[in-house]
Tab-separated table of C-alpha atoms and ligand atoms in Angstrom:
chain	number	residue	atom	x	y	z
A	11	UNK	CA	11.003	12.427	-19.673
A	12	UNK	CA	7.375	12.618	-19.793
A	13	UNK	CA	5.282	9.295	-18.304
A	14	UNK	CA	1.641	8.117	-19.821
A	15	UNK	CA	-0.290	6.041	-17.353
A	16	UNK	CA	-3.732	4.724	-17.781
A	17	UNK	CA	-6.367	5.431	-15.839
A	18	UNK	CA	-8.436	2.645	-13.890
A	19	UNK	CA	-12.099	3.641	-13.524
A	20	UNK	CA	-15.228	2.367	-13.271
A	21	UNK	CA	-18.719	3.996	-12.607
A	22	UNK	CA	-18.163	7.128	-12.988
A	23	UNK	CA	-15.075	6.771	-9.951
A	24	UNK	CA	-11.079	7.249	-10.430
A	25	UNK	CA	-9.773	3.521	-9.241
A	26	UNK	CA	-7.742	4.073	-6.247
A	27	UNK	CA	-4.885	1.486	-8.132
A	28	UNK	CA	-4.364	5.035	-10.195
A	29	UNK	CA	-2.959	7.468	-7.407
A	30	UNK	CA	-0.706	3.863	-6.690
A	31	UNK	CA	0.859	3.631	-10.013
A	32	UNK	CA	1.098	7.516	-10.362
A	33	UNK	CA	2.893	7.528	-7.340
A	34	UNK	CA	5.047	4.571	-8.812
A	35	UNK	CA	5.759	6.396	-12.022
A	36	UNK	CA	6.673	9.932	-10.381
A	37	UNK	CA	10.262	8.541	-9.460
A	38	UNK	CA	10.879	8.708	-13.318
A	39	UNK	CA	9.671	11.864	-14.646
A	40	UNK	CA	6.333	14.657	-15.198
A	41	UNK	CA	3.015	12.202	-15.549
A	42	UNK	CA	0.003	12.536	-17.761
A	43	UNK	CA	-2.921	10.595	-17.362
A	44	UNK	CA	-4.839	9.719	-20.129
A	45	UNK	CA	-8.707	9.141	-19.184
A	46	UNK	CA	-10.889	6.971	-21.741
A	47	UNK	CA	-14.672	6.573	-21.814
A	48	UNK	CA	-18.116	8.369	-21.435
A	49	UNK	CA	-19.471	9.902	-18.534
A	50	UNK	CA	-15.733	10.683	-16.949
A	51	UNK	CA	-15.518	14.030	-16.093
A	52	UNK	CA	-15.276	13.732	-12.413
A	53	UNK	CA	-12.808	10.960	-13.011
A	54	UNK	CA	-10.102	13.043	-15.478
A	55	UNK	CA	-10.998	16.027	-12.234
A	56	UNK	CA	-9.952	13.717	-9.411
A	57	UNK	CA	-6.760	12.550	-11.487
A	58	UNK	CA	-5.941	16.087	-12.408
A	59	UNK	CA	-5.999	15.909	-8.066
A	60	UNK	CA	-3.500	13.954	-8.052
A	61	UNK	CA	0.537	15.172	-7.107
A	62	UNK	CA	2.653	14.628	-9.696
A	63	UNK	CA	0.442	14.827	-12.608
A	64	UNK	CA	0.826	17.229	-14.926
A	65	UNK	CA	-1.755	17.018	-17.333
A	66	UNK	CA	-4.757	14.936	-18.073
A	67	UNK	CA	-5.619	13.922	-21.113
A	68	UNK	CA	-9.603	13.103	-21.879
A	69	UNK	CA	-11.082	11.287	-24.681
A	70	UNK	CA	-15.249	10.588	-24.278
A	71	UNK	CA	-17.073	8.480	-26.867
A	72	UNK	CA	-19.843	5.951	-26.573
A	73	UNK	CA	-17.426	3.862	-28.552
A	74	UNK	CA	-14.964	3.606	-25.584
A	75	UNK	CA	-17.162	2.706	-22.565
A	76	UNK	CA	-16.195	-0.988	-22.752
A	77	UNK	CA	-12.277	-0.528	-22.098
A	78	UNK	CA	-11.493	-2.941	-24.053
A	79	UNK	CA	-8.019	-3.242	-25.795
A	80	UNK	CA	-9.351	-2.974	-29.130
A	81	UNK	CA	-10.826	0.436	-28.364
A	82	UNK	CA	-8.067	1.999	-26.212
A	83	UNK	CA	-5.227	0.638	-27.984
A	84	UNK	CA	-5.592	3.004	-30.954
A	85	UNK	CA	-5.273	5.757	-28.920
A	86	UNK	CA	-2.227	4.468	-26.898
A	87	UNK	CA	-0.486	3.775	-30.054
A	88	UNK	CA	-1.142	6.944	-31.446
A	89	UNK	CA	0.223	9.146	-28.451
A	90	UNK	CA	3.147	6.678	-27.667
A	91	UNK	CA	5.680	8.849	-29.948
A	92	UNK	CA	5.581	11.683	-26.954
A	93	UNK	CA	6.546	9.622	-24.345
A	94	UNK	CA	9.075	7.238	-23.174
A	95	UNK	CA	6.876	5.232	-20.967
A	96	UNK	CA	3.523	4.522	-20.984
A	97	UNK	CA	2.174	2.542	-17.524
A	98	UNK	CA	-1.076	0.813	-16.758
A	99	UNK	CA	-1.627	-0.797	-13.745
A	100	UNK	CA	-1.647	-4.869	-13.364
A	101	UNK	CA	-5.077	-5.241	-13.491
A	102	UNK	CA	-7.912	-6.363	-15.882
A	103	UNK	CA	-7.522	-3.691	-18.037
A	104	UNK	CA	-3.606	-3.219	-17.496
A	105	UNK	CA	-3.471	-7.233	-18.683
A	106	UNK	CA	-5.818	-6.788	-21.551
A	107	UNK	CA	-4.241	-3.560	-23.153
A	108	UNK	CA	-0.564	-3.501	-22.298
A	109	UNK	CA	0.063	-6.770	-24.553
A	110	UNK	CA	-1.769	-5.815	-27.554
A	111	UNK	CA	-0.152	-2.373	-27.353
A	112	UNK	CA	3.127	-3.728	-27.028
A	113	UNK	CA	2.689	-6.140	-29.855
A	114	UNK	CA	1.734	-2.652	-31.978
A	115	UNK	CA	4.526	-0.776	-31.317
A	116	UNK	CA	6.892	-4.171	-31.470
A	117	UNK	CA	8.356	-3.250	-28.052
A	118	UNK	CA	8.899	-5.361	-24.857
A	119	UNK	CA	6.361	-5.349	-22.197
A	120	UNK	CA	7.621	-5.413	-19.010
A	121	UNK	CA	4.913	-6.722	-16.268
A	122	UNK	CA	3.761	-7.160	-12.788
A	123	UNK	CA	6.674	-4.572	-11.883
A	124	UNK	CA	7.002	-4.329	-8.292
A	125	UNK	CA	9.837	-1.703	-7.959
A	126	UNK	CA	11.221	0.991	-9.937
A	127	UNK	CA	14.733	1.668	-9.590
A	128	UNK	CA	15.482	3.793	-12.631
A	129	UNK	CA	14.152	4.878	-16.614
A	130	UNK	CA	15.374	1.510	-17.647
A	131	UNK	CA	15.261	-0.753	-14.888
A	132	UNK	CA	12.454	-2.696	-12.774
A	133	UNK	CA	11.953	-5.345	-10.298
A	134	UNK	CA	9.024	-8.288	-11.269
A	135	UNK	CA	8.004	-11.133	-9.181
A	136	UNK	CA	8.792	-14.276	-10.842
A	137	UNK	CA	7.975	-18.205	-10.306
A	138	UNK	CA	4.946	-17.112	-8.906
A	139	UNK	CA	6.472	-14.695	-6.400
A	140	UNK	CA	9.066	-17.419	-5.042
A	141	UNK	CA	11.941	-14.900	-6.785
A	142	UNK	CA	12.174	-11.241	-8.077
A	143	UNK	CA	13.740	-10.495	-11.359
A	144	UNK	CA	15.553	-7.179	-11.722
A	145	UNK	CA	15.254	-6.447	-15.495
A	146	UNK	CA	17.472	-3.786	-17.209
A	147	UNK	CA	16.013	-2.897	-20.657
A	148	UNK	CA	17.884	-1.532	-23.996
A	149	UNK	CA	14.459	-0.975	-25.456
A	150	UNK	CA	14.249	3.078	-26.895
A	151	UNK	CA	10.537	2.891	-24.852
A	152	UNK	CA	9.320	0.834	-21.670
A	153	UNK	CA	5.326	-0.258	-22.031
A	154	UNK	CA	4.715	-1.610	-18.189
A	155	UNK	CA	2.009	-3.249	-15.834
A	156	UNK	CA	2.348	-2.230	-12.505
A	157	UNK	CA	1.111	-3.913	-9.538
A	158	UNK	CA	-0.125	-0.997	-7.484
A	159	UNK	CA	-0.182	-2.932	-4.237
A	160	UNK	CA	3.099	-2.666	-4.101
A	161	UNK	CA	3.279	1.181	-3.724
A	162	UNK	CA	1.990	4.104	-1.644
A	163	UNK	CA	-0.850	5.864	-2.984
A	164	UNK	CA	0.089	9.100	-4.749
A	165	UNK	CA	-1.204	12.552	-2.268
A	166	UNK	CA	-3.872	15.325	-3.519
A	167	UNK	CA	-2.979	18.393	-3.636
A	168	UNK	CA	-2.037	18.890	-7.635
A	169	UNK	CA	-4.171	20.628	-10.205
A	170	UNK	CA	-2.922	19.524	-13.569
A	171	UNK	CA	-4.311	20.666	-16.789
A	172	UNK	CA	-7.134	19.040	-18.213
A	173	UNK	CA	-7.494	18.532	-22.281
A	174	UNK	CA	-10.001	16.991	-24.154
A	175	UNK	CA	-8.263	14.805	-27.009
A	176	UNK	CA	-10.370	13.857	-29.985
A	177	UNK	CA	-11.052	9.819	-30.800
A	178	UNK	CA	-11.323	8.294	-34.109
A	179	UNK	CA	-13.728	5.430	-33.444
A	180	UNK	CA	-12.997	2.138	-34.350
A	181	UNK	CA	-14.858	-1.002	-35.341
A	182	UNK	CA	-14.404	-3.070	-32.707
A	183	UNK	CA	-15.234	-7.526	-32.849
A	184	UNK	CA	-15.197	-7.397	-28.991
A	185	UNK	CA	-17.782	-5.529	-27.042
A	186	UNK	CA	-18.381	-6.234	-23.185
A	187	UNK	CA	-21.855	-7.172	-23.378
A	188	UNK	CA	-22.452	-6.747	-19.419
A	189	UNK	CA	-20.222	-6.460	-16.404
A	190	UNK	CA	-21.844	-9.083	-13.192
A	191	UNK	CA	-20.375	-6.804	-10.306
A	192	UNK	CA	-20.539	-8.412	-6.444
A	193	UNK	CA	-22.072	-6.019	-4.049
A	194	UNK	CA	-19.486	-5.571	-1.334
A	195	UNK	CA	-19.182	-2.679	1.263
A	196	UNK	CA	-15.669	-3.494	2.071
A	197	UNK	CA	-12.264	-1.896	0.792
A	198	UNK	CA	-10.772	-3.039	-2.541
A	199	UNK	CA	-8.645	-5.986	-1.806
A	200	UNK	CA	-5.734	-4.999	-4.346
A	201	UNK	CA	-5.619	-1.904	-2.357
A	202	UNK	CA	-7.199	-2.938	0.890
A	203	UNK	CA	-4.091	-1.936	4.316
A	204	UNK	CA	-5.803	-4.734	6.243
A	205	UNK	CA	-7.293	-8.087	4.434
A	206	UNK	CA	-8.729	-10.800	6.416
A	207	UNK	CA	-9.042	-13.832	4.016
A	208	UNK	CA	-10.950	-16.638	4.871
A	209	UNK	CA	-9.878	-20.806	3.793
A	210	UNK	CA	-12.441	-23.587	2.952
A	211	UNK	CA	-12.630	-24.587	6.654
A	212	UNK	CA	-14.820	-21.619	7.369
A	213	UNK	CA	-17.382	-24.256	6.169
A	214	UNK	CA	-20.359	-22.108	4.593
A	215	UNK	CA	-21.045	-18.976	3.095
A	216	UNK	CA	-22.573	-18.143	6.172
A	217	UNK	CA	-19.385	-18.757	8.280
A	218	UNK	CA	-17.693	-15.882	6.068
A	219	UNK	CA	-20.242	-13.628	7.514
A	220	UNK	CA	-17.758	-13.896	10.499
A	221	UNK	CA	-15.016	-13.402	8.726
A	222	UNK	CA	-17.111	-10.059	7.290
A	223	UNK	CA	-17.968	-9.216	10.694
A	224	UNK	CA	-14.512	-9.114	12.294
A	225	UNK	CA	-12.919	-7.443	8.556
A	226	UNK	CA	-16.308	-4.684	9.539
A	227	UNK	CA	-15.184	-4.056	12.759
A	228	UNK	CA	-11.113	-2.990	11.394
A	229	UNK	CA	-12.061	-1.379	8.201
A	230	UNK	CA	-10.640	-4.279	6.132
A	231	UNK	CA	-11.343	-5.939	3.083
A	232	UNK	CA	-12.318	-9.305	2.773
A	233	UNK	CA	-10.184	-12.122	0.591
A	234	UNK	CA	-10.810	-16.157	0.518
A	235	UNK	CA	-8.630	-19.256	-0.845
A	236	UNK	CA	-9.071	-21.089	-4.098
A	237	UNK	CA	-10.728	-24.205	-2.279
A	238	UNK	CA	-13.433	-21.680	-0.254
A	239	UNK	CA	-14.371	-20.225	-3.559
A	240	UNK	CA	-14.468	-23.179	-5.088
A	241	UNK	CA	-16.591	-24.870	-2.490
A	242	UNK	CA	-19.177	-21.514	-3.030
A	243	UNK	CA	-18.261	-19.767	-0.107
A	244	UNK	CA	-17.220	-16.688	-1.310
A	245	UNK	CA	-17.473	-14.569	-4.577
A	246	UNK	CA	-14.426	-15.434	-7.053
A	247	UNK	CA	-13.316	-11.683	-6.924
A	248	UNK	CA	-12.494	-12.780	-3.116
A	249	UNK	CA	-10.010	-14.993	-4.309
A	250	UNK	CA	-6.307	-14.252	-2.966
A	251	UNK	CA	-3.002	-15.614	-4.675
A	252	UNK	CA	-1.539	-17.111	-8.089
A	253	UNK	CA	-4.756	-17.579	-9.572
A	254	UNK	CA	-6.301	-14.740	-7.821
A	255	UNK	CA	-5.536	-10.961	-6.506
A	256	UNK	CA	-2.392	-10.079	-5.343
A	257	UNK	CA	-2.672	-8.373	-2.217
A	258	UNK	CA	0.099	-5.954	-0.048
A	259	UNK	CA	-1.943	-4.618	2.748
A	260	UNK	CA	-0.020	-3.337	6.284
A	261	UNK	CA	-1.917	-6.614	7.886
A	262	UNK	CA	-3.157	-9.891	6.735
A	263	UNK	CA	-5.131	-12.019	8.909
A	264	UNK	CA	-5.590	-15.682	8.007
A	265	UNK	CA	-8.410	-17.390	9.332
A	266	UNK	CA	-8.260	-21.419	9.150
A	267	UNK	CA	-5.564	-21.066	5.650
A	268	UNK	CA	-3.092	-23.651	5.352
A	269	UNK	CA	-0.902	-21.812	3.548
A	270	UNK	CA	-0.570	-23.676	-0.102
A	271	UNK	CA	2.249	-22.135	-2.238
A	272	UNK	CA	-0.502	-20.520	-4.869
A	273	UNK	CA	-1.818	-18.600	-1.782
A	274	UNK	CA	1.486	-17.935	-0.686
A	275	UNK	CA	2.143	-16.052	-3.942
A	276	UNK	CA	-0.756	-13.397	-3.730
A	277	UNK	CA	0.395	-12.491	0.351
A	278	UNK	CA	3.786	-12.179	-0.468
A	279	UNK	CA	3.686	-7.423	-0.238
A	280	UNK	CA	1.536	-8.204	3.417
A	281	UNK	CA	3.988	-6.457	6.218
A	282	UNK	CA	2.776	-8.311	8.911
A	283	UNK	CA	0.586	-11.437	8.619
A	284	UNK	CA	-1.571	-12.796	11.655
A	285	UNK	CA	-2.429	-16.642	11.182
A	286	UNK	CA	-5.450	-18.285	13.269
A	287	UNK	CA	-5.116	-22.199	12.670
A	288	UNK	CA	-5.800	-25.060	15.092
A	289	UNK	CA	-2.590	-26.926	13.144
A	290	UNK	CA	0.593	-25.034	14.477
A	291	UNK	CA	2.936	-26.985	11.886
A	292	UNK	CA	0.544	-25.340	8.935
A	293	UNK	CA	2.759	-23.402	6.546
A	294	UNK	CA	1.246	-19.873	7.318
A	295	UNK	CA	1.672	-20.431	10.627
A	296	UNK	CA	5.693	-20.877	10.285
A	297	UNK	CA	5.357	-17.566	8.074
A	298	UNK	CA	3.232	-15.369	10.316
A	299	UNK	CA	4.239	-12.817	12.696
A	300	UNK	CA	1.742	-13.501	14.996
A	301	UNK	CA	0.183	-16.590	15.497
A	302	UNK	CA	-3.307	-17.939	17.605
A	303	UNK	CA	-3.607	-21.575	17.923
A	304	UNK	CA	-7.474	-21.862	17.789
A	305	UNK	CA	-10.609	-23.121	16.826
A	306	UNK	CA	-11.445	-20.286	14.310
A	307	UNK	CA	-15.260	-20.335	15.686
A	308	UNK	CA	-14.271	-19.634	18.887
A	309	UNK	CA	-11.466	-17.451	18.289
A	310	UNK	CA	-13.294	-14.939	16.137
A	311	UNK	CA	-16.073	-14.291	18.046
A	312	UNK	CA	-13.936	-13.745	20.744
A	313	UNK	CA	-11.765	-11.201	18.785
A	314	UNK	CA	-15.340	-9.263	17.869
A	315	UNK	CA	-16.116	-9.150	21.132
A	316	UNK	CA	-13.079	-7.851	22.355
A	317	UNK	CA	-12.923	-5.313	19.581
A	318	UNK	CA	-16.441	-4.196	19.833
A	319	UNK	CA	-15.515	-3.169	23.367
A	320	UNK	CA	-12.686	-1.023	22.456
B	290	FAD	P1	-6.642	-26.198	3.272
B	290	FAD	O1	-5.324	-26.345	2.633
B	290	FAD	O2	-7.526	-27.402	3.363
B	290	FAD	O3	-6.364	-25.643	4.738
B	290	FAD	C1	-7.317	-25.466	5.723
B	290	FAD	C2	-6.620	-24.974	6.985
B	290	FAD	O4	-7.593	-24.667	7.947
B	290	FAD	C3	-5.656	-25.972	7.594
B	290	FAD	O5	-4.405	-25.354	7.861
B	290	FAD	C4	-6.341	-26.373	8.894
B	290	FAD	O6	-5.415	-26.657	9.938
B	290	FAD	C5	-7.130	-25.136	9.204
B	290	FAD	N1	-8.342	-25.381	10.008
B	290	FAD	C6	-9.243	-26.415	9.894
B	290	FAD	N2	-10.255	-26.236	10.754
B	290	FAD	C7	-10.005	-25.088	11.428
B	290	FAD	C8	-10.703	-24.370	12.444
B	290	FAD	N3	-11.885	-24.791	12.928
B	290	FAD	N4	-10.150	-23.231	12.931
B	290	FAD	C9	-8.947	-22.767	12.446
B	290	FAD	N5	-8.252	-23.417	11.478
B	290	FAD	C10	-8.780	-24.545	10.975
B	290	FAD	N6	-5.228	-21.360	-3.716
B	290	FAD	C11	-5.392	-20.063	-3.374
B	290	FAD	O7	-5.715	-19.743	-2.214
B	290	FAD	N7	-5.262	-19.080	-4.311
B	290	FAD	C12	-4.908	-19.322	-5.604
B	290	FAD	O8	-4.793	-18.387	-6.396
B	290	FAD	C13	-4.690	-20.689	-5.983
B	290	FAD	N8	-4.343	-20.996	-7.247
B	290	FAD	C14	-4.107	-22.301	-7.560
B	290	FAD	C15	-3.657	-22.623	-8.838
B	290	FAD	C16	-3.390	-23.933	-9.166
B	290	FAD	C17	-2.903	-24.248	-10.549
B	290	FAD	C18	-3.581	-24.958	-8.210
B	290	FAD	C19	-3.290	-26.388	-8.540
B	290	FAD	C20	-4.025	-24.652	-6.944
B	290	FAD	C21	-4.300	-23.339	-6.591
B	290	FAD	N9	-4.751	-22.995	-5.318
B	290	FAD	C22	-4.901	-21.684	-4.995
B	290	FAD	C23	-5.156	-24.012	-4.335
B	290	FAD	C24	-4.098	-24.279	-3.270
B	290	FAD	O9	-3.185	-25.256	-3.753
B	290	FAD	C25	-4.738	-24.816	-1.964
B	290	FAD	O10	-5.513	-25.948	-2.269
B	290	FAD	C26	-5.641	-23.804	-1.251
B	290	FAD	O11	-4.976	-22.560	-1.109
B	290	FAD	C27	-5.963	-24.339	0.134
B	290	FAD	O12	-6.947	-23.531	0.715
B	290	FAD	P2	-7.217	-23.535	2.279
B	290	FAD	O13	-6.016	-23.048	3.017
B	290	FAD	O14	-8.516	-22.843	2.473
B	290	FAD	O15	-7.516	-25.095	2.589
């Protein structure tokens, strides 16, 4: 069986959610990537990098350097006959494409999948992550979102073919008139193996520069909570949880979180969870692995210093 996943890019670079769900899809077959846009040569070389890929398929047009579904979906739809699943990660473009593509080709999509246990059947996260729904489908072709926290990132070391595919450009209502990035040094959070996320009693924007300091110091990205983005302490791309990213890293450390159930839900992949809390009856605390009972302002600095001598 041959497998089409989309690649995830943006500026000219390969999104490292790509090698996740690559890695993902290699369980069920040989892999071709299909790369979409202008300006993506190095990003259709790096996937041809990847193991398990056997070919990559490039299409470059001015007319496709919005990804939006309007513009890719054409092409999707047009390849789809080859292959009995095509896979796009769970993320802004996975969300926007996979359900208009599905509603072309009148299959099924089946989203957010966590685990792959065969051709036909996948594990999702439902009731905001409080259950997981293994779904067996009868459907002649699977369309899927993948949440590629949830997997290992696929190794180098391959050197599929690359071929250039030609695009029939469409007219497109929607056109992404400008993209408002946040400048941030730190590791992606979907993708991020430690995440220290920060809740509303940080206090300030300029008590997550602590929280930035100490995520620095261990290479980690940097998450919030709903109420400490929506009290303008951190970015909204920060945000962790139902409404937010969904994280998996090796180690999350919660700083001052209280551990609300929409939180709850975007921490649920994290292997081992570190809470710092002055309340030891909060919920994150009862759910953490290791716990320090603290004043996050003193705590932290402590921890910096500490770490800064090792
Ligand atoms: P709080 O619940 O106020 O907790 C603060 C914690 O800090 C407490 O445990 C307290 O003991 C501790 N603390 C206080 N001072 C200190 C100190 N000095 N040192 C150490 N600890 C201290 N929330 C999300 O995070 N993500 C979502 O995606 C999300 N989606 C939502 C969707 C909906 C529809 C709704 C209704 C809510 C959603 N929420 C979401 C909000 C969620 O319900 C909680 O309100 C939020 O997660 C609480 O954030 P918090 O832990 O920062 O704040």
């Amino acid at each position: 069986m041959t497998i089409l996943v989309l690649a995830d890019h943006d500026l000219g670079a390969l999104s490292p959610a790509t090698a996740r769900v690559v890695a993902a899809a290699s369980v069920l077959g040989e892999i071709d990537v299909l790369v979409l846009g202008e300006g993506i040569d190095q990003v259709a070389a790096d996937a041809a990098k990847l193991s398990g890929v056997a070919r990559v398929l490039v299409a470059q047009h001015p007319g496709l350097v919005g990804q939006t579904a309007e513009t890719f979906v054409p092409v999707l739809a047009k390849l789809a006959p080859d292959y009995a699943h095509i896979i796009a990660s769970a993320g802004a473009l996975g969300r926007d494409i996979v359900p208009r593509l599905a509603a072309r080709l009148d299959i099924q999509p089946i989203t957010d999948v966590i685990a792959i246990h065969g051709p036909n059947r996948f594990d999702r996260p439902i009731y905001a992550g409080n259950a997981i729904q293994t779904v067996s489908s009868a459907q002649p072709r699977q369309i899927l979102t993948i949440r590629a926290s949830a997997f290992r990132a696929a190794g180098q070391g391959g050197s599929a073919q690359i071929i250039p595919l030609d695009y029939d450009p469409v007219n497109a209502i929607a056109t992404i008139v400008a993209a408002h990035r946040t400048e941030n040094n730190t590791p992606d959070l979907a993708t991020a193996q430690i995440v220290v996320g920060g809740g509303v009693s940080v206090g300030s924007a300029e008590g997550f520069k602590l929280v930035g300091q100490l995520a620095a110091i261990i290479g980690a990205g940097v998450g919030a909570t709903r109420a400490a983005v929506d009290a303008g302490y951190a970015p909204n791309d920060w945000q962790i949880g139902q409404t937010g990213k969904i994280i998996a890293p090796d180690l999350y450390i919660a700083v001052g979180i209280s551990g609300a159930l929409q939180h709850l839900a975007g921490i649920q992949g994290a292997k081992k969870i570190i809470a710092i809390n002055t309340d030891p009856e909060a919920p994150l605390v009862k759910l953490a692995d290791i716990v320090l009972i603290g004043d996050l302002f003193e705590t932290i600095p402590a921890l910096i210093a500490q770490l800064e001598h090792l």
